[in-house]
Coordinates of C-alpha atoms and ligand atoms in Angstrom, one line a residue:
X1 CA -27.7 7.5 -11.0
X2 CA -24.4 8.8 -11.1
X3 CA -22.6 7.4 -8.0
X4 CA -18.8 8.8 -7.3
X5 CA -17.0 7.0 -4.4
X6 CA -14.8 9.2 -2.1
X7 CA -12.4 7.9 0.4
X8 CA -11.1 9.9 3.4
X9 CA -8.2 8.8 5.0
X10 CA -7.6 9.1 9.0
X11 CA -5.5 12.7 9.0
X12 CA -8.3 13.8 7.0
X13 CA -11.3 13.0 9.3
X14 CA -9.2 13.2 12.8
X15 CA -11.1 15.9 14.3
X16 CA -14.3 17.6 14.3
X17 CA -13.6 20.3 12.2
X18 CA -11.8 18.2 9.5
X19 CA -15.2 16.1 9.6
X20 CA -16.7 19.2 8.7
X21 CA -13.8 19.7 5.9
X22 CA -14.7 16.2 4.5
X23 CA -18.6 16.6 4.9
X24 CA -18.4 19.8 2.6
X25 CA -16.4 18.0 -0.4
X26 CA -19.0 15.6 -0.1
X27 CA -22.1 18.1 -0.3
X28 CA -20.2 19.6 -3.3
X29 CA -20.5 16.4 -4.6
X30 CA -23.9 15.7 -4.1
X31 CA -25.2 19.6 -5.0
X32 CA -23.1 18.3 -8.6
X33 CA -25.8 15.7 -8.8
X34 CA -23.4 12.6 -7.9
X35 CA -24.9 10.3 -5.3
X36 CA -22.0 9.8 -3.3
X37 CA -20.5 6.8 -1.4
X38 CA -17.9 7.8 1.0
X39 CA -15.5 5.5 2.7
X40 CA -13.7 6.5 5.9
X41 CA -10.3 5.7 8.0
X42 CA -10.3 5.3 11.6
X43 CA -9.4 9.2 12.6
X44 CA -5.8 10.0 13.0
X45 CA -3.7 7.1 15.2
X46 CA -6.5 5.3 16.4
X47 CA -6.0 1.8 14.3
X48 CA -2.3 2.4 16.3
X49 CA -3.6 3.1 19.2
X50 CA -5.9 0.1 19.5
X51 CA -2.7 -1.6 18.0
X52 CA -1.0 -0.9 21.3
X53 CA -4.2 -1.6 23.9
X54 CA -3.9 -5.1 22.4
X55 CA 0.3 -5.2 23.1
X56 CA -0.4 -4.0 26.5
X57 CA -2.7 -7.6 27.2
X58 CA -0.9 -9.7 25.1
X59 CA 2.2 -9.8 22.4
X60 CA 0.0 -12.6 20.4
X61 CA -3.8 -11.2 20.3
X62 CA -5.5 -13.7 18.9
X63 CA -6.5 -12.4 15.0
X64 CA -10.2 -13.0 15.3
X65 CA -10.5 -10.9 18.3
X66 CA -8.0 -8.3 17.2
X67 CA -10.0 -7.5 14.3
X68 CA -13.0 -7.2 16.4
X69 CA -11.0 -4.5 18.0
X70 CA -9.6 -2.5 15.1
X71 CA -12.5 -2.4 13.6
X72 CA -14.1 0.0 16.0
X73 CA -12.0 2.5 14.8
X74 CA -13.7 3.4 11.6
X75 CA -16.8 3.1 13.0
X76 CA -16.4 6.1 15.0
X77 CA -15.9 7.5 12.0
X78 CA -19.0 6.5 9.9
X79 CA -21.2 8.0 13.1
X80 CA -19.3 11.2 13.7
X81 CA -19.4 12.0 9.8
X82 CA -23.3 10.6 9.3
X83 CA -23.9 13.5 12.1
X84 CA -22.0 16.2 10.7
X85 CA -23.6 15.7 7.4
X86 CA -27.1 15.9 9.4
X87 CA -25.8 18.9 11.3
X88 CA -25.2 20.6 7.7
X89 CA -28.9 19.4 6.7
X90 CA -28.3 16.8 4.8
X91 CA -29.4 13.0 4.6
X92 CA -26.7 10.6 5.2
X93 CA -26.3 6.8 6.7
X94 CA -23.7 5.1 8.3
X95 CA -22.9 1.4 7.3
X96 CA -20.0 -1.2 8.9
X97 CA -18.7 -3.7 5.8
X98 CA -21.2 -6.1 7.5
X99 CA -24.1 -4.1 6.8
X100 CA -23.3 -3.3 3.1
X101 CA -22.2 -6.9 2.9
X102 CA -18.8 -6.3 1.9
X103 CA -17.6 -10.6 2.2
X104 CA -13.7 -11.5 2.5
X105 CA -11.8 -14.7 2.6
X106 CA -10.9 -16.2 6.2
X107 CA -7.8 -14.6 7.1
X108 CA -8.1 -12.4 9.8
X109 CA -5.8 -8.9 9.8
X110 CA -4.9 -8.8 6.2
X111 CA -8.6 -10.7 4.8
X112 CA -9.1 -10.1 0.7
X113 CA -12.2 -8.8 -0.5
X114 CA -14.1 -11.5 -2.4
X115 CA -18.0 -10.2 -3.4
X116 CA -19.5 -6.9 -2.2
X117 CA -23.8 -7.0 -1.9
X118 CA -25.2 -3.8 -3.9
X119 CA -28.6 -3.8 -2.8
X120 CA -28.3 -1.9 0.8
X121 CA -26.0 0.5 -0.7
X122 CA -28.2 0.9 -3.4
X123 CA -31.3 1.1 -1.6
X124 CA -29.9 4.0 0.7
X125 CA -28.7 6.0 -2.6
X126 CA -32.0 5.9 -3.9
X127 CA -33.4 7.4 -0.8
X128 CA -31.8 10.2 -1.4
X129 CA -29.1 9.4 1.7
X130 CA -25.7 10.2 1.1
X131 CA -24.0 6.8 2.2
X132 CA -20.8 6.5 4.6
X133 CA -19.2 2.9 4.7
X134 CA -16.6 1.8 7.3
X135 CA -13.3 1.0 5.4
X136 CA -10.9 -1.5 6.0
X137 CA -13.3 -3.8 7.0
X138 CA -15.5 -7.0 6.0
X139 CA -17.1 -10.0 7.1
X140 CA -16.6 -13.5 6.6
X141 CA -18.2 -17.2 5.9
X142 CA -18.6 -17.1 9.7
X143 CA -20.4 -13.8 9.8
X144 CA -17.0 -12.5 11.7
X145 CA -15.4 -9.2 11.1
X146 CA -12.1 -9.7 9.1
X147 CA -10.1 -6.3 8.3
X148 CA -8.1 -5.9 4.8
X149 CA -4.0 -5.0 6.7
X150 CA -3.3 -1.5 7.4
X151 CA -4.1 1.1 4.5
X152 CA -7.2 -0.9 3.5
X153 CA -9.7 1.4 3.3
X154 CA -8.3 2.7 0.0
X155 CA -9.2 -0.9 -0.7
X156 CA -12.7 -0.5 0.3
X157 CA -13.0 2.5 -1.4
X158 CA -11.9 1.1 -5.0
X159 CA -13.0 -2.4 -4.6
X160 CA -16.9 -0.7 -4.3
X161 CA -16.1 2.0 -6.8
X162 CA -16.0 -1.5 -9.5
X163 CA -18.8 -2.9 -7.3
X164 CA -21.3 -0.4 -8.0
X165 CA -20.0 0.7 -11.4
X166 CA -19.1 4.4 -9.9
X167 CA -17.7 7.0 -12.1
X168 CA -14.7 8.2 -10.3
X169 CA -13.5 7.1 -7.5
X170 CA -11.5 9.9 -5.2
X171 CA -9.2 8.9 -2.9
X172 CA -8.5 11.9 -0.2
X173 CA -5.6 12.2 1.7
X174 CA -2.7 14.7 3.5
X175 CA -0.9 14.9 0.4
X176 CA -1.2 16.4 -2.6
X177 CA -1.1 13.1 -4.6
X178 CA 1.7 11.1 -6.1
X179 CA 4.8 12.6 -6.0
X180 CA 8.5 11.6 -7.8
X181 CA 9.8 10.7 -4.5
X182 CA 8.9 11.2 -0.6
X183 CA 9.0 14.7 -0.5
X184 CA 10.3 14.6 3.1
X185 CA 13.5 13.3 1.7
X186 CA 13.5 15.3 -1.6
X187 CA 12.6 19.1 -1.1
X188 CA 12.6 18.9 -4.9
X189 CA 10.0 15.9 -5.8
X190 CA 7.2 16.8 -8.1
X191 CA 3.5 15.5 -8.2
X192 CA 2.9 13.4 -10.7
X193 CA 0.0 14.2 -12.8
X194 CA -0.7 10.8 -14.2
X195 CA 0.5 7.2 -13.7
X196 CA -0.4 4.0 -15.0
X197 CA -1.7 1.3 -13.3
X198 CA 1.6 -0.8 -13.4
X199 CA 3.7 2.1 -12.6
X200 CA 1.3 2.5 -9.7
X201 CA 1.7 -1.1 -8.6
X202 CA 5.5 -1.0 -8.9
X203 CA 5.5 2.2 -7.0
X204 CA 3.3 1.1 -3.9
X205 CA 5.2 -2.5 -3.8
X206 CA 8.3 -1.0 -3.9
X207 CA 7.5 1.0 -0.8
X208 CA 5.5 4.6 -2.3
X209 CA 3.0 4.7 0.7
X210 CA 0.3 6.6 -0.7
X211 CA -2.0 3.5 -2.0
X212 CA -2.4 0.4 -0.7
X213 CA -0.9 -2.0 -2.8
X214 CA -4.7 -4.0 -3.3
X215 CA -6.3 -0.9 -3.9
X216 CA -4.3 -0.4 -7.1
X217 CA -4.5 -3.9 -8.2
X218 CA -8.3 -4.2 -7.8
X219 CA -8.3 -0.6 -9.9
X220 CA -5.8 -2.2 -12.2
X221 CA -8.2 -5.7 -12.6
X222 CA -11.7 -3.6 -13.7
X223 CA -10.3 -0.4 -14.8
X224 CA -11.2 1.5 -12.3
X225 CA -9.8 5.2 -12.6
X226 CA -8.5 7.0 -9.5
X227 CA -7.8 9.9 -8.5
X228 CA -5.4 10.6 -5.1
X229 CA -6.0 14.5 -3.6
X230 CA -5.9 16.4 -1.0
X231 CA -8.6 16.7 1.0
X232 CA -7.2 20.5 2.9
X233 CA -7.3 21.9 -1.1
X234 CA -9.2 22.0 -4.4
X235 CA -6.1 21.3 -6.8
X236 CA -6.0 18.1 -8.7
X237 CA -3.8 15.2 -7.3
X238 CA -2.5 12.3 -9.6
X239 CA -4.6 10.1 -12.1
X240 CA -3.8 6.5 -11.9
X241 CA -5.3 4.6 -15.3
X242 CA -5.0 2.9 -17.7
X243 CA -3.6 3.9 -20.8
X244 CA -2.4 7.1 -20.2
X245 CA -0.3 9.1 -22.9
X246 CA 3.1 9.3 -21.8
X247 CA 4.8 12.2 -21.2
X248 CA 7.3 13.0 -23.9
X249 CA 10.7 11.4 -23.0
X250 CA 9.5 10.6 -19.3
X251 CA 11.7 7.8 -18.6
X252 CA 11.8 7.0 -14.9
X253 CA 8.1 8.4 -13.1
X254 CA 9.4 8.0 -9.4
X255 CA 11.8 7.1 -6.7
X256 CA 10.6 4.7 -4.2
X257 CA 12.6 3.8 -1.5
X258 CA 11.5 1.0 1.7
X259 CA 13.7 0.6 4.7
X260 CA 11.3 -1.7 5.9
X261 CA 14.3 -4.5 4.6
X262 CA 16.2 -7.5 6.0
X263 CA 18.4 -9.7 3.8
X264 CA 18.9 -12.9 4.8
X265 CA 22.1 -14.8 3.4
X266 CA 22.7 -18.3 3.4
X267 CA 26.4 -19.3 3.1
X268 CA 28.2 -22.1 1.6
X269 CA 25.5 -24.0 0.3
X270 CA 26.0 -27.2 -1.3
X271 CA 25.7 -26.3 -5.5
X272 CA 23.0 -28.8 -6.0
X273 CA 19.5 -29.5 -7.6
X274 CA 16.5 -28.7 -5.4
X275 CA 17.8 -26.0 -3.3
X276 CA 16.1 -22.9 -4.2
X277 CA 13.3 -25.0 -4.8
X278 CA 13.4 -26.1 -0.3
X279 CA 13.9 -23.1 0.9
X280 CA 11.5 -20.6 -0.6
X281 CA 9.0 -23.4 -0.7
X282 CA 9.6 -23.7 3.2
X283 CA 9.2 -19.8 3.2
X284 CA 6.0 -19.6 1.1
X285 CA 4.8 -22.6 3.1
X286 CA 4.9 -20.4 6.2
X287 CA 3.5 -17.4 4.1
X288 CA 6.8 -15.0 4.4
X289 CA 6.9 -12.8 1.4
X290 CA 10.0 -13.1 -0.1
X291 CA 11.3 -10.2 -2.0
X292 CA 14.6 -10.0 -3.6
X293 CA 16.8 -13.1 -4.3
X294 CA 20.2 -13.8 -5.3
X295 CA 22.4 -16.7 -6.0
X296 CA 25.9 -16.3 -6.4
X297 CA 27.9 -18.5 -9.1
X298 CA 28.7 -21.7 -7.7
X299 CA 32.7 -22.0 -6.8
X300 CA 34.2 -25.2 -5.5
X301 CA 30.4 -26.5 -5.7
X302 CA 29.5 -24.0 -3.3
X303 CA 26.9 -21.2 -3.1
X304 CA 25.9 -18.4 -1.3
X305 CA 21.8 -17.3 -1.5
X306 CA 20.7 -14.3 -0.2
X307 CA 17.1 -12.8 0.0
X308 CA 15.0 -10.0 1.4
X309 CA 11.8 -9.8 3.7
X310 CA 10.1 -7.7 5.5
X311 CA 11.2 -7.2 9.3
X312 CA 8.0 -8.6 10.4
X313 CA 8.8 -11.8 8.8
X314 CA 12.7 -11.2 10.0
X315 CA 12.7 -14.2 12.8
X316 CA 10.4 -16.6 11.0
X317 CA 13.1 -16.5 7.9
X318 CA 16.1 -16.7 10.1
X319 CA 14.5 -19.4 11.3
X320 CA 13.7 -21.5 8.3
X321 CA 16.8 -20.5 6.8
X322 CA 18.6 -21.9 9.5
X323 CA 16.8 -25.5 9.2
X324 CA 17.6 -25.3 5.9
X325 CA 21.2 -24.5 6.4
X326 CA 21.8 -27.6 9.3
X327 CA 19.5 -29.9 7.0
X328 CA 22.2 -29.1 3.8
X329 CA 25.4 -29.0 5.7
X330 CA 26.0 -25.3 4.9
X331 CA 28.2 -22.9 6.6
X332 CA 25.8 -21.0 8.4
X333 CA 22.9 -18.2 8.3
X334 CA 23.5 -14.1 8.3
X335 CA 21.3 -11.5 8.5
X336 CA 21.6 -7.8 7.9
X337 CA 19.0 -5.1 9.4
X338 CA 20.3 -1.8 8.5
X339 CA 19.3 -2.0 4.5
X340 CA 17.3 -0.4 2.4
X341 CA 15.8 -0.6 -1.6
X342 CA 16.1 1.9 -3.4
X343 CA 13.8 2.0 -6.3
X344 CA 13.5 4.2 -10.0
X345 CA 10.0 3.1 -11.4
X346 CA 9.1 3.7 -15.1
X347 CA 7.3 2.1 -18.4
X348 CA 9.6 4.6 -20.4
X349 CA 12.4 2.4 -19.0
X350 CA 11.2 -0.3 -21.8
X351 CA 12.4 1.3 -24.7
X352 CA 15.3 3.7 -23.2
X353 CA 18.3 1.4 -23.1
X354 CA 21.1 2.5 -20.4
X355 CA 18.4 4.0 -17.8
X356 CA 20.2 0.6 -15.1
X357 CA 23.6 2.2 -16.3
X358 CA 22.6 5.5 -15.1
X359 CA 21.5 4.3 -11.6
X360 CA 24.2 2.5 -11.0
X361 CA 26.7 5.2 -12.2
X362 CA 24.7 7.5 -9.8
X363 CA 25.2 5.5 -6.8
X364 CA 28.5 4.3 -7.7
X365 CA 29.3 8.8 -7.5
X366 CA 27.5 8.8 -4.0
X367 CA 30.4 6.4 -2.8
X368 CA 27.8 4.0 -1.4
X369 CA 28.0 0.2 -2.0
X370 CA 25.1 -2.1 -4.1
X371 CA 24.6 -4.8 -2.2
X372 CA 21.7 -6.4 -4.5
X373 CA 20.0 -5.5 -7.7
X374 CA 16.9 -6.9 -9.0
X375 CA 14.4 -5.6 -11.8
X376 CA 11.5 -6.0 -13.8
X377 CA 10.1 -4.7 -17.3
X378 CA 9.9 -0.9 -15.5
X379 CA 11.6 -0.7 -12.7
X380 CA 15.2 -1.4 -10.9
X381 CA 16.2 -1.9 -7.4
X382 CA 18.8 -1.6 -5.2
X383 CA 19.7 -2.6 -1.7
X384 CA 22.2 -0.5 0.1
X385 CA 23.0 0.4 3.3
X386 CA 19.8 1.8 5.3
X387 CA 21.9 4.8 6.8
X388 CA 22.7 6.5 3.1
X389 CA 19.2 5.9 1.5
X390 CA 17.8 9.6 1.4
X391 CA 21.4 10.6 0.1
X392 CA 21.4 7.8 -2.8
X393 CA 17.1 8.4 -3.0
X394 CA 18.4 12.7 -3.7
X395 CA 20.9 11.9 -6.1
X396 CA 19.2 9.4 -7.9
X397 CA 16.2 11.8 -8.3
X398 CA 18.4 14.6 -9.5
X399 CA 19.9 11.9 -12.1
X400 CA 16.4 11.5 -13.5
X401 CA 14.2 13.8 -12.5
X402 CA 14.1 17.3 -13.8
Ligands
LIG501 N1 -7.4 2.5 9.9 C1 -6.7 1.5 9.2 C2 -5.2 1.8 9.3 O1 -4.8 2.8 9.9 C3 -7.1 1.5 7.7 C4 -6.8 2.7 6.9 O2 -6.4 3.7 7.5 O3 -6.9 2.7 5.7 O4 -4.4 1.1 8.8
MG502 MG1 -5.0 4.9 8.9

């Protein structure tokens, strides 16, 4: 059996007739002789509108319960596109992540996948149904619904796709794949054809929305190849695999850019052993993901440490950072809202010395301050001030990008 997992995201299956859209790619697949697992998003703003249901009882649901509620979403879904496909004559089944078995950790709102059961899925396919699984969602120890954080039906998708041993796995969405940068900021951005796994990762951490950042790791961890398309055309999207034959003299692959940024600085710190060591271990002990970090030179014996979050974790940061600062008799706590990263993301980078140079020089043109700078093998980021991002994001793609 030849099973190909698609994944259609929320824009995709919002309305009837895009159900109908979606329930003919599928049929193509199946008339190719693939036995096809689909995976669906909750259709359009649903997740956010059950999001806001919750806000209007309470500003801390409690997570069991709120999962219990955003859940529902996709399973509207799986119905409405189990009925179109019977409409169009064809044999199909819905399944939540309970009844495929798909098991998580504990942690409800952003639960990881830890085992996925084959047999019902498997069962179904030899039946001859086409079979429609609810993303985003799972079940845990305690037979309760966890969900994977928003975006995690790509997640589902990928995370069955190595589960099942599919041969492609085709993830659907409003775009027409990856692109060089947001094309809502850069009229000029190209699709990207192919991108590695790594360059994928670096891409969707560093704020490139069209994966989920788990998605492309579980991809990453089996070698599961993906494909990212539209689901309103036939043309091929991006490729995201492994070892893929670089394009000749392709240095940086894309832009990313996040505004989704606070940096946090702590001034006047006491120069002394143990420091950085108290306060990100007070961070990770209260699970804030800290991003970038930087500690100035000591002068006088004094330091100044600044990181980033993410504004969700903004006041529980502040917060620590503050205890920290009282507890070592440092001059005080600052934070900074209006940032952004700016990102250039490439393996080409590793053996093209002078690609940092270029950024810099690029932004340095723009007039626009670097407030931070951090990298890694293949990619470097900057934090600037949120209100010239899609400036610096146009000029540094015009720098690298041709
Ligand atoms: N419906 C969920 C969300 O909006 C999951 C997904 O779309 O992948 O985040
Ligand atoms: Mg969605």
């Amino acid at each position: 059996m030849k099973i190909i997992v698609q994944k259609f995201g929320g824009t995709s299956v919002a309305d009837a007739d895009r159900l109908r859209n979606v329930a003919r790619k599928v049929i193509k697949a199946k008339d190719n002789g693939y036995a096809p697992v689909v995976v669906v998003s909750a259709q359009g703003d649903t997740t956010d509108m059950l999001l806001e249901k919750a806000a209007e009882i309470t500003d801390r649901p409690n997570a069991r319960e709120l999962d219990m509620l955003l859940s529902t979403g996709e399973q509207i879904s799986i119905a409405l596109l189990a009925m179109t496909l019977h409409a169009m004559g064809y044999p199909a089944i819905s399944l939540t992540g309970q009844q495929v078995g798909i098991m998580t950790d504990e942690s409800h709102t952003k639960a990881k996948i830890e085992d996925i059961e084959r047999n019902r899925i498997l069962s179904e396919l030899n039946k001859g149904n086409i079979v429609i699984v609810a993303g985003f969602q799972g079940i845990n120890c305690h037979n309760d619904i966890t969900t994977l954080g928003r975006g995690g039906s790509d997640t589902t998708a990928v995370a069955l796709a190595a589960a099942l041993g599919a041969e492609s796995c085709e993830i659907y969405t409003d775009v027409d794949g990856v692109y060089s940068a947001d094309p809502r900021v850069v009229k000029e951005a190209k699709k990207i054809d192919e991108v590695s796994y790594d360059e994928m990762l670096e891409l969707a951490s560093l704020g490139a929305r069209v994966l989920h950042l788990r998605c492309v790791e579980i991809a990453k961890k089996f070698g599961t190849p993906l494909h990212v398309r539209s689901s309103f055309n036939d043309q091929p999207g991006t490729i995201v695999r492994e070892g893929i034959e670089m394009e000749k003299g392709r240095v940086v692959t894309g832009i990313a850019h996040n505004t989704n940024v606070v940096k946090i600085t702590i001034k006047g710190v006491p120069d002394q052993p143990g420091v950085a060591s108290r306060l990100f271990g007070a961070l990770a002990d209260r699970e804030v993901n800290v991003d970038m970090i930087i500690q100035s030179a000591s002068r006088k014996g004094i330091n100044d440490i600044s990181f980033t979050v993410g504004k969700e974790d903004k006041t529980l940061a502040v917060e620590v950072a503050q205890d920290l600062a009282k507890a070592m008799g440092a001059e005080g706590v600052e934070h900074e809202e209006n940032v952004a990263k700016v990102s250039i993301v490439g393996a080409g980078m590793i053996s093209h010395p002078g690609v940092a140079a270029r950024m810099f020089k690029t932004i340095a043109d723009t007039g626009v301050n670097i407030q931070m700078i951090s990298t890694s093998d293949i990619s470097i980021s900057c934090v600037i001030d949120a209100e010239h991002t899609d400036r610096v994001v146009k000029a540094i793609h015009s720098t690298f990008i041709n």
